[in-house]
Coordinates of N, CA and C in Angstrom, one line a residue:
M1 N 0.7 -1.2 0.0 CA 0.0 0.0 -0.1 C 0.8 1.3 -0.2
F2 N 0.5 2.2 -0.9 CA 1.5 3.4 -1.1 C 2.9 3.1 -1.2
G3 N 3.3 1.9 -1.9 CA 4.6 1.7 -2.0 C 5.4 1.3 -0.8
V4 N 4.6 1.0 0.3 CA 5.1 0.6 1.7 C 4.8 -0.9 1.9
I5 N 6.1 -1.7 2.4 CA 5.9 -3.0 2.8 C 5.9 -2.9 4.4
D6 N 4.7 -3.7 4.9 CA 4.8 -3.8 6.5 C 4.7 -2.3 7.1
L7 N 3.6 -1.6 6.9 CA 3.4 -0.1 7.2 C 3.4 -0.1 8.9
P8 N 2.6 -1.2 9.7 CA 2.5 -1.0 11.0 C 3.9 -1.2 11.9
T9 N 4.7 -2.0 11.3 CA 6.1 -2.3 11.9 C 6.9 -1.0 11.7
Y10 N 6.6 -0.3 10.4 CA 7.4 0.8 10.2 C 7.2 2.0 11.3
L11 N 5.9 2.0 11.2 CA 5.4 3.1 12.5 C 5.9 3.0 13.7
A12 N 5.7 1.7 14.2 CA 6.3 1.4 15.6 C 7.7 1.7 15.7
G13 N 8.4 1.3 14.6 CA 9.9 1.7 14.7 C 10.3 3.0 14.7
L14 N 9.4 3.8 13.8 CA 9.6 5.3 13.8 C 9.5 6.1 15.0
V15 N 8.3 5.6 15.6 CA 8.0 6.4 16.8 C 9.1 5.9 18.0
L16 N 9.6 4.8 17.9 CA 10.5 4.5 19.0 C 12.1 5.5 18.5
I17 N 12.1 5.4 17.3 CA 13.4 6.2 17.0 C 13.4 7.6 17.1
V18 N 12.2 8.2 16.9 CA 12.0 9.6 17.1 C 12.2 9.9 18.4
L19 N 11.6 9.1 19.5 CA 11.6 9.5 20.7 C 13.0 9.4 21.4
L20 N 13.9 8.6 20.8 CA 15.4 8.6 21.3 C 15.7 9.9 21.5
P21 N 16.5 10.4 22.5 CA 17.1 11.7 22.5 C 18.3 11.9 21.8
G22 N 18.4 12.9 21.1 CA 19.6 13.3 20.3 C 20.0 14.7 20.1
P23 N 21.1 15.1 19.6 CA 21.3 16.5 19.5 C 20.2 17.3 18.8
N24 N 19.6 16.8 17.8 CA 18.5 17.7 17.1 C 17.5 18.3 18.2
S25 N 16.8 17.2 18.5 CA 15.8 17.4 19.6 C 16.3 18.2 20.9
L26 N 17.4 18.0 21.4 CA 18.0 18.6 22.5 C 18.3 20.1 22.2
Y27 N 18.8 20.3 20.9 CA 19.0 21.7 20.5 C 17.5 22.7 20.3
V28 N 16.7 21.8 19.8 CA 15.5 22.6 19.6 C 14.6 22.9 21.0
L29 N 14.9 22.1 22.0 CA 14.6 22.1 23.3 C 15.1 23.5 24.0
S30 N 16.4 23.3 23.8 CA 17.4 24.4 24.3 C 16.5 25.8 23.8
V31 N 16.6 25.9 22.6 CA 16.4 27.0 22.0 C 15.0 27.5 22.4
A32 N 13.9 26.6 22.4 CA 12.7 27.0 22.9 C 12.9 27.4 24.5
A33 N 13.5 26.9 25.4 CA 13.6 27.2 26.7 C 14.2 28.6 26.7
R34 N 15.2 28.9 25.8 CA 15.8 30.1 26.0 C 15.3 31.2 25.2
R35 N 14.4 30.9 24.1 CA 14.1 32.1 23.3 C 12.5 32.2 23.2
G36 N 11.8 31.1 23.6 CA 10.3 31.0 23.2 C 10.0 30.2 22.0
V37 N 8.8 30.1 21.9 CA 8.1 29.1 20.9 C 8.4 29.6 19.5
R38 N 8.5 31.0 19.2 CA 8.8 31.1 17.7 C 10.3 30.6 17.4
A39 N 11.3 30.9 18.2 CA 12.6 30.4 18.0 C 12.7 29.0 18.0
G40 N 11.9 28.5 18.8 CA 11.9 26.7 18.7 C 11.6 26.5 17.5
Y41 N 10.4 26.9 16.8 CA 10.0 26.4 15.6 C 10.9 26.8 14.4
T42 N 11.8 28.0 14.6 CA 12.6 28.3 13.6 C 13.8 27.0 13.6
A43 N 14.3 26.6 14.8 CA 15.2 25.5 15.0 C 14.5 24.2 14.5
A44 N 13.5 24.1 14.7 CA 12.8 22.9 14.4 C 12.7 22.9 12.8
A45 N 12.5 23.9 12.1 CA 12.5 24.1 10.9 C 13.7 23.6 10.2
G46 N 14.9 23.9 10.8 CA 15.9 23.4 10.3 C 16.2 21.8 10.4
V47 N 15.7 21.4 11.5 CA 15.9 19.9 11.7 C 14.9 19.4 10.5
W48 N 13.7 19.7 10.2 CA 13.0 19.2 9.2 C 13.7 19.2 7.9
C49 N 14.1 20.4 7.6 CA 14.9 20.6 6.1 C 16.3 19.8 6.3
G50 N 16.8 19.6 7.4 CA 17.9 18.7 7.4 C 17.6 17.0 7.1
D51 N 16.5 16.7 7.8 CA 16.0 15.4 7.6 C 15.5 15.2 6.2
A52 N 14.8 16.1 5.7 CA 14.3 16.0 4.1 C 15.4 15.7 3.2
V53 N 16.6 16.5 3.4 CA 17.9 16.5 2.7 C 18.6 15.1 2.8
L54 N 18.4 14.4 3.9 CA 19.1 13.2 4.2 C 18.2 12.1 3.7
M55 N 16.8 12.4 3.8 CA 16.0 11.2 3.0 C 16.1 11.3 1.5
T56 N 16.3 12.5 0.7 CA 16.4 12.5 -0.4 C 17.7 11.8 -0.6
L57 N 18.8 12.0 -0.2 CA 20.1 11.4 -0.4 C 20.2 10.1 -0.2
S58 N 19.5 9.4 0.9 CA 19.3 8.2 1.0 C 18.4 7.5 -0.2
A59 N 17.4 8.1 -0.8 CA 16.7 7.5 -1.9 C 17.6 7.6 -3.0
A60 N 18.4 8.7 -3.0 CA 19.2 8.6 -4.3 C 20.9 7.7 -4.2
G61 N 20.7 7.0 -3.1 CA 21.9 6.0 -2.9 C 23.2 6.6 -2.4
V62 N 23.2 7.9 -1.9 CA 24.2 8.6 -1.6 C 24.9 7.9 -0.2
A63 N 23.9 7.7 0.5 CA 24.4 7.0 1.7 C 24.9 5.8 1.9
S64 N 24.7 5.1 0.8 CA 25.3 3.6 0.6 C 26.9 4.1 0.0
L65 N 27.0 4.9 -0.9 CA 28.3 5.6 -1.1 C 29.2 6.0 0.2
L66 N 28.6 6.7 1.0 CA 29.4 7.0 2.2 C 29.6 6.1 3.0
Q67 N 28.7 5.1 3.1 CA 29.0 3.8 4.0 C 30.0 3.0 3.4
A68 N 30.3 2.9 1.9 CA 31.2 2.0 1.6 C 32.6 2.9 1.5
N69 N 32.6 4.0 1.6 CA 34.0 4.8 1.7 C 34.4 5.3 2.9
A70 N 35.4 4.7 3.7 CA 35.8 5.0 4.8 C 36.4 6.5 5.0
V71 N 37.0 7.0 3.9 CA 37.5 8.5 3.9 C 36.5 9.4 4.0
L72 N 35.4 9.2 3.1 CA 34.3 10.3 3.1 C 33.5 10.2 4.5
F73 N 33.4 8.9 5.1 CA 32.6 8.5 6.2 C 33.6 9.6 7.3
G74 N 34.7 9.3 7.4 CA 35.5 10.0 8.3 C 35.4 11.5 8.4
I75 N 35.4 12.0 7.0 CA 35.6 13.4 7.1 C 34.1 14.0 7.6
V76 N 33.0 13.3 7.1 CA 31.6 13.8 7.8 C 31.6 13.4 9.1
K77 N 32.0 12.4 9.6 CA 31.9 11.8 11.0 C 32.8 13.1 11.9
Y78 N 34.0 13.5 11.6 CA 34.8 14.3 12.3 C 34.5 15.6 12.4
A79 N 33.7 16.0 11.0 CA 33.3 17.4 10.9 C 31.9 17.7 11.9
G80 N 31.1 16.4 11.8 CA 30.0 16.4 12.7 C 30.3 16.7 14.4
A81 N 31.3 15.8 14.8 CA 31.9 15.8 15.9 C 32.4 17.2 16.4
G82 N 33.2 17.9 15.5 CA 33.9 19.1 15.7 C 32.8 20.1 15.9
Y83 N 31.7 20.1 15.1 CA 30.5 21.2 15.3 C 29.9 21.1 16.5
L84 N 29.7 19.8 16.9 CA 28.7 19.5 18.3 C 29.6 20.0 19.4
T85 N 31.0 19.8 19.4 CA 31.8 20.4 20.2 C 32.0 21.7 20.3
W86 N 31.7 22.3 19.3 CA 31.8 23.8 19.2 C 30.5 24.4 20.0
L87 N 29.5 23.8 19.7 CA 28.2 24.1 20.3 C 28.3 24.0 21.7
A88 N 28.6 22.6 22.2 CA 28.9 22.5 23.6 C 29.7 23.6 24.5
V89 N 30.9 23.9 23.8 CA 31.7 24.9 24.4 C 30.9 26.3 24.6
G90 N 30.2 26.5 23.6 CA 29.3 27.8 23.6 C 28.3 27.8 24.7
M91 N 27.6 26.7 24.9 CA 26.6 26.5 25.8 C 27.3 26.5 27.3
L92 N 28.5 25.9 27.6 CA 29.1 26.0 28.7 C 29.6 27.3 28.9
R93 N 30.2 28.1 28.2 CA 30.5 29.3 28.4 C 29.4 30.3 28.8
A94 N 28.2 30.2 28.0 CA 27.1 30.8 28.4 C 26.6 30.6 30.0
A95 N 26.8 29.1 30.4 CA 26.5 28.5 31.6 C 27.1 29.5 32.6
W96 N 28.5 29.5 32.5 CA 29.6 30.1 33.5 C 29.1 31.6 33.6
G97 N 28.8 32.1 32.5 CA 28.2 33.5 32.6 C 27.0 33.6 33.7
M98 N 26.3 32.5 33.5 CA 24.9 32.7 34.2 C 25.3 32.5 35.7
W99 N 26.2 31.3 35.9 CA 26.6 31.3 37.5 C 27.2 32.3 38.0
R100 N 28.2 33.1 37.3 CA 28.8 34.4 37.9 C 27.6 35.3 38.1
T101 N 26.7 35.7 37.4 CA 25.7 36.6 37.7 C 24.4 36.1 38.3
R102 N 24.3 34.9 38.9 CA 23.2 34.4 39.4 C 22.5 35.1 40.5
R103 N 23.3 35.9 41.5 CA 22.8 36.7 42.4 C 22.5 38.3 41.9
D104 N 22.7 38.5 40.6 CA 22.6 39.8 40.2 C 21.0 39.9 39.9
K105 N 20.4 40.8 40.5 CA 18.7 40.9 40.5 C 18.5 41.4 39.0
D106 N 19.2 42.3 38.4 CA 19.1 42.9 37.1 C 19.2 41.5 36.2
A107 N 20.3 41.0 36.2 CA 20.7 39.8 35.2 C 19.6 38.6 35.4
A108 N 19.1 38.4 36.7 CA 18.0 37.4 37.0 C 16.7 37.7 36.3
E109 N 16.4 39.2 36.2 CA 15.1 39.5 35.5 C 15.3 39.8 33.9
A110 N 16.3 39.7 33.5 CA 16.6 39.8 32.1 C 16.2 38.9 31.3
P111 N 15.9 38.8 29.8 CA 15.5 37.6 29.2 C 16.8 36.8 29.3
A112 N 16.5 35.4 28.8 CA 17.6 34.5 28.6 C 18.6 34.8 27.8
A113 N 20.0 34.4 28.1 CA 21.1 35.0 26.9 C 20.9 34.5 25.8
V114 N 21.4 35.1 24.8 CA 21.3 34.6 23.4 C 22.8 34.6 22.8
A115 N 23.2 33.3 22.4 CA 24.5 33.4 22.0 C 24.8 34.5 20.9
P116 N 25.8 35.0 20.8 CA 26.3 36.1 19.7 C 26.2 35.5 18.4
G117 N 25.3 35.9 17.5 CA 25.4 35.4 15.9 C 24.6 34.1 15.9
E118 N 24.0 33.6 17.0 CA 23.2 32.6 17.0 C 22.0 32.6 15.7
R119 N 22.1 31.6 14.9 CA 21.0 31.5 14.0 C 20.4 30.1 14.2
P120 N 19.3 29.9 14.9 CA 18.8 28.7 15.4 C 18.5 27.7 14.1
F121 N 18.0 28.3 13.0 CA 17.8 27.5 11.8 C 19.0 26.9 11.3
R122 N 19.8 27.9 11.0 CA 21.3 27.3 10.6 C 21.8 26.3 11.3
R123 N 21.9 26.6 12.6 CA 22.7 25.7 13.4 C 21.9 24.1 13.3
A124 N 20.6 24.3 13.8 CA 19.7 23.0 13.6 C 20.1 22.2 12.2
L125 N 20.0 23.0 11.1 CA 20.3 22.3 10.0 C 21.5 21.8 9.8
V126 N 22.7 22.4 10.2 CA 23.9 21.7 10.1 C 24.1 20.6 11.1
V127 N 23.6 20.8 12.2 CA 23.5 19.4 13.2 C 23.0 18.3 12.7
S128 N 21.7 18.5 11.9 CA 21.3 17.4 11.2 C 22.0 16.7 9.9
L129 N 22.8 17.6 9.2 CA 23.4 17.3 8.1 C 24.6 16.6 8.2
L130 N 25.5 17.2 9.4 CA 26.7 16.6 9.8 C 26.4 15.4 10.7
N131 N 25.6 14.4 10.4 CA 25.4 13.5 11.4 C 25.4 12.1 10.4
P132 N 26.6 11.4 10.2 CA 27.0 10.3 9.1 C 25.8 9.0 9.8
K133 N 25.6 8.8 11.1 CA 24.9 8.0 11.4 C 23.4 7.9 11.1
A134 N 23.0 9.5 11.0 CA 21.7 9.5 10.8 C 21.4 9.2 9.2
I135 N 22.5 9.4 8.4 CA 22.6 9.0 7.1 C 22.5 7.4 6.9
L136 N 23.2 6.7 7.6 CA 23.2 5.5 7.5 C 22.0 4.9 8.0
F137 N 21.3 5.4 9.1 CA 20.1 5.1 9.5 C 19.0 5.0 8.6
F138 N 19.0 6.0 7.9 CA 17.7 6.4 6.8 C 17.8 5.2 5.8
I139 N 19.2 4.9 5.2 CA 19.2 4.0 4.2 C 18.8 2.7 4.8
A140 N 19.3 2.3 6.0 CA 19.2 1.0 6.5 C 17.8 0.7 6.7
F141 N 17.2 1.7 7.3 CA 15.9 1.5 8.0 C 14.7 1.9 6.8
F142 N 14.9 2.7 6.1 CA 13.9 3.1 5.0 C 13.8 2.0 4.1
V143 N 14.9 1.5 3.5 CA 14.8 0.6 2.4 C 14.2 -0.7 2.8
Q144 N 14.3 -1.0 3.8 CA 13.6 -2.2 4.5 C 12.0 -2.1 4.1
F145 N 11.4 -1.0 4.1 CA 10.0 -0.9 4.0 C 9.5 -0.2 2.6
V146 N 10.3 -0.2 1.8 CA 9.9 0.2 0.4 C 9.5 -0.8 -0.7
S147 N 8.5 -0.7 -1.1 CA 8.2 -1.7 -2.2 C 8.8 -1.6 -3.5
E148 N 9.5 -2.7 -4.1 CA 10.2 -2.7 -5.5 C 9.1 -2.2 -6.5
S149 N 7.8 -2.7 -6.4 CA 7.0 -2.2 -7.5 C 6.8 -0.6 -7.6
N150 N 7.1 0.3 -6.6 CA 6.8 1.4 -6.6 C 7.7 2.3 -5.4
P151 N 8.9 2.3 -5.9 CA 10.0 2.9 -4.7 C 9.7 4.3 -4.6
V152 N 9.4 5.2 -5.7 CA 9.2 6.4 -5.5 C 8.2 6.7 -4.5
L153 N 7.1 6.2 -4.9 CA 5.8 6.4 -3.9 C 6.1 5.9 -2.3
G154 N 6.9 5.0 -2.3 CA 7.3 4.4 -1.2 C 8.4 5.3 -0.2
F155 N 9.2 5.8 -0.8 CA 10.1 6.8 -0.2 C 9.4 8.1 0.2
V156 N 8.5 8.5 -0.6 CA 7.6 9.8 -0.4 C 6.9 9.6 1.0
T157 N 6.1 8.2 0.7 CA 5.4 8.0 2.0 C 5.9 7.9 3.4
L158 N 7.1 7.1 3.3 CA 7.8 6.9 4.5 C 8.4 8.3 4.9
G159 N 9.0 9.2 3.9 CA 9.3 10.5 4.4 C 8.3 11.4 4.9
V160 N 7.3 11.5 4.4 CA 6.1 12.2 4.9 C 5.6 11.7 6.2
L161 N 5.7 10.4 6.7 CA 5.3 9.9 8.0 C 6.3 10.3 8.8
A162 N 7.5 10.1 8.4 CA 8.5 10.5 9.6 C 8.6 12.0 9.6
Q163 N 8.4 13.0 8.8 CA 8.3 14.3 9.0 C 6.9 14.8 9.9
V164 N 5.8 14.0 9.8 CA 4.7 14.3 10.6 C 4.9 13.9 11.9
T165 N 5.7 12.7 12.2 CA 6.0 12.4 13.7 C 7.0 13.4 14.3
S166 N 8.0 13.6 13.6 CA 9.1 14.6 14.0 C 8.2 15.8 14.4
V167 N 7.3 16.4 13.6 CA 6.5 17.6 13.9 C 5.8 17.5 15.2
L168 N 5.1 16.5 15.5 CA 4.2 16.4 16.6 C 5.2 16.3 17.8
Y169 N 6.2 15.4 17.7 CA 7.4 15.5 18.9 C 8.2 16.7 19.1
L170 N 8.7 17.4 18.0 CA 9.2 18.6 18.4 C 8.3 19.8 18.8
S171 N 7.0 19.6 18.4 CA 6.0 20.7 18.9 C 5.9 20.4 20.5
A172 N 5.8 19.0 21.0 CA 5.7 18.9 22.4 C 7.0 19.4 23.2
L173 N 8.1 19.1 22.5 CA 9.4 19.9 23.3 C 9.5 21.4 23.2
I174 N 8.8 22.0 22.1 CA 9.0 23.4 22.1 C 8.0 24.0 23.1
F175 N 6.8 23.5 23.1 CA 5.9 24.1 24.1 C 6.3 23.8 25.7
G176 N 6.9 22.5 25.8 CA 7.3 22.3 27.1 C 8.7 23.1 27.5
G177 N 9.6 23.5 26.4 CA 10.7 24.2 26.7 C 10.2 25.7 27.0
S178 N 9.3 26.1 26.4 CA 8.7 27.5 26.6 C 8.1 27.8 28.0
R179 N 7.5 26.6 28.5 CA 7.1 26.7 29.9 C 8.4 26.9 30.8
L180 N 9.4 26.2 30.7 CA 10.6 26.2 31.3 C 11.1 27.7 31.3
A181 N 11.0 28.4 30.3 CA 11.7 29.8 30.1 C 11.3 30.6 31.4
A182 N 9.9 30.8 31.6 CA 9.6 31.3 32.8 C 10.6 31.2 34.1
A183 N 10.7 29.8 34.2 CA 11.2 29.3 35.5 C 12.7 29.8 35.4
F184 N 13.1 29.7 34.3 CA 14.6 30.1 33.9 C 14.9 31.5 34.3
R185 N 14.0 32.4 34.0 CA 14.1 33.8 34.1 C 14.1 34.2 35.5
R186 N 13.5 33.2 36.2 CA 13.0 33.8 37.9 C 14.4 33.1 38.5
R187 N 14.8 31.9 38.2 CA 15.8 31.2 38.8 C 17.2 31.0 37.7
R188 N 18.2 32.1 38.2 CA 19.3 32.1 37.0 C 20.1 30.7 37.4
A189 N 20.2 30.3 38.8 CA 20.9 29.1 38.9 C 20.3 28.0 38.2
L190 N 19.0 27.8 38.2 CA 18.4 26.8 37.4 C 18.7 26.9 35.9
S191 N 19.0 28.1 35.4 CA 19.0 28.1 34.1 C 20.3 27.8 33.7
A192 N 21.5 28.1 34.5 CA 22.9 27.9 34.3 C 23.1 26.4 34.6
G193 N 22.4 25.7 35.4 CA 22.4 24.1 35.6 C 22.0 23.5 34.3
A194 N 20.7 23.9 33.7 CA 20.1 23.2 32.7 C 21.1 23.3 31.4
T195 N 21.6 24.7 31.2 CA 22.5 25.2 30.1 C 23.8 24.2 30.2
S196 N 24.3 24.1 31.4 CA 25.6 23.2 31.8 C 25.1 21.6 31.4
A197 N 23.9 21.3 31.6 CA 23.6 19.8 31.4 C 23.6 19.7 29.9
A198 N 23.2 20.7 29.3 CA 22.9 20.6 27.7 C 24.4 20.6 27.0
G199 N 25.1 21.4 27.5 CA 26.6 21.5 26.8 C 27.1 20.0 27.3
A200 N 27.0 19.4 28.5 CA 27.6 18.3 28.6 C 27.1 17.0 27.8
L201 N 25.8 17.2 27.5 CA 25.1 16.1 26.6 C 25.8 16.3 25.4
F202 N 25.8 17.5 24.8 CA 26.4 17.9 23.4 C 27.8 17.2 23.2
L203 N 28.6 17.5 24.4 CA 30.0 16.8 24.4 C 29.9 15.3 24.4
G204 N 29.0 14.8 25.0 CA 28.7 13.3 24.9 C 28.3 12.8 23.5
F205 N 27.4 13.7 22.8 CA 27.1 13.2 21.3 C 28.3 13.4 20.6
A206 N 29.3 14.3 20.9 CA 30.5 14.6 19.8 C 31.3 13.2 20.0
V207 N 31.5 12.8 21.3 CA 32.3 11.7 21.7 C 32.0 10.6 20.9
K208 N 30.6 10.3 21.0 CA 29.9 9.1 20.6 C 29.9 9.1 19.1
L209 N 30.0 10.3 18.4 CA 29.9 10.5 17.0 C 31.1 10.1 16.5
S210 N 32.5 10.6 17.3 CA 33.8 10.5 16.7 C 34.2 9.0 16.9
L211 N 33.5 8.3 17.7 CA 33.8 6.8 17.9 C 32.8 5.8 17.0
A212 N 32.2 6.6 16.3 CA 31.3 5.6 15.3 C 31.8 5.1 14.1
S213 N 31.3 4.0 13.8 CA 31.9 3.3 12.8 C 30.9 3.1 11.6
A214 N 31.3 2.9 10.3 CA 30.4 2.7 9.0 C 29.9 1.3 9.2

């Protein structure tokens, strides 16, 4: 049906995969908590565009080429790990600044800090694209459910379902993050702790990605 084989199994696996925490969802949550719903959706749009690009590349067979070429895989892997590390360092620096000013009344009443030059859409897009494990996942997972009789329709159907699931999940994170924003503004130490935790998680993602193998 719609060029898809065993749709219920695909949907069950998709939900489990989307719910697993990753740098994309964590970044969207972080942006929503610091800057509100609108900025959260801007970051989410970057994730959706990145996923769409990865799905298209997977359908075109580019992911298989990356998987077969250790040099290309290494380049993408370390570029992604480096970018995640850069984001983590920025978060940790921002957290340190919050810790230093946590007793400052004016700072506590001010809006959450925004990293200089931060562009949520662009950052989320780059995080999505520089993730070789995601590329390999798309090709390994999607292909299993694409019917040979109508592969184009199958890839489109699977892609639409994946994006709809992602929209619902990220929307929940965005509105949850926006609720946290008010608490962060009232409690500078809480904001610093959450930002520190996010930075540490991004460092963890960077290490995990650098150790990944094709």
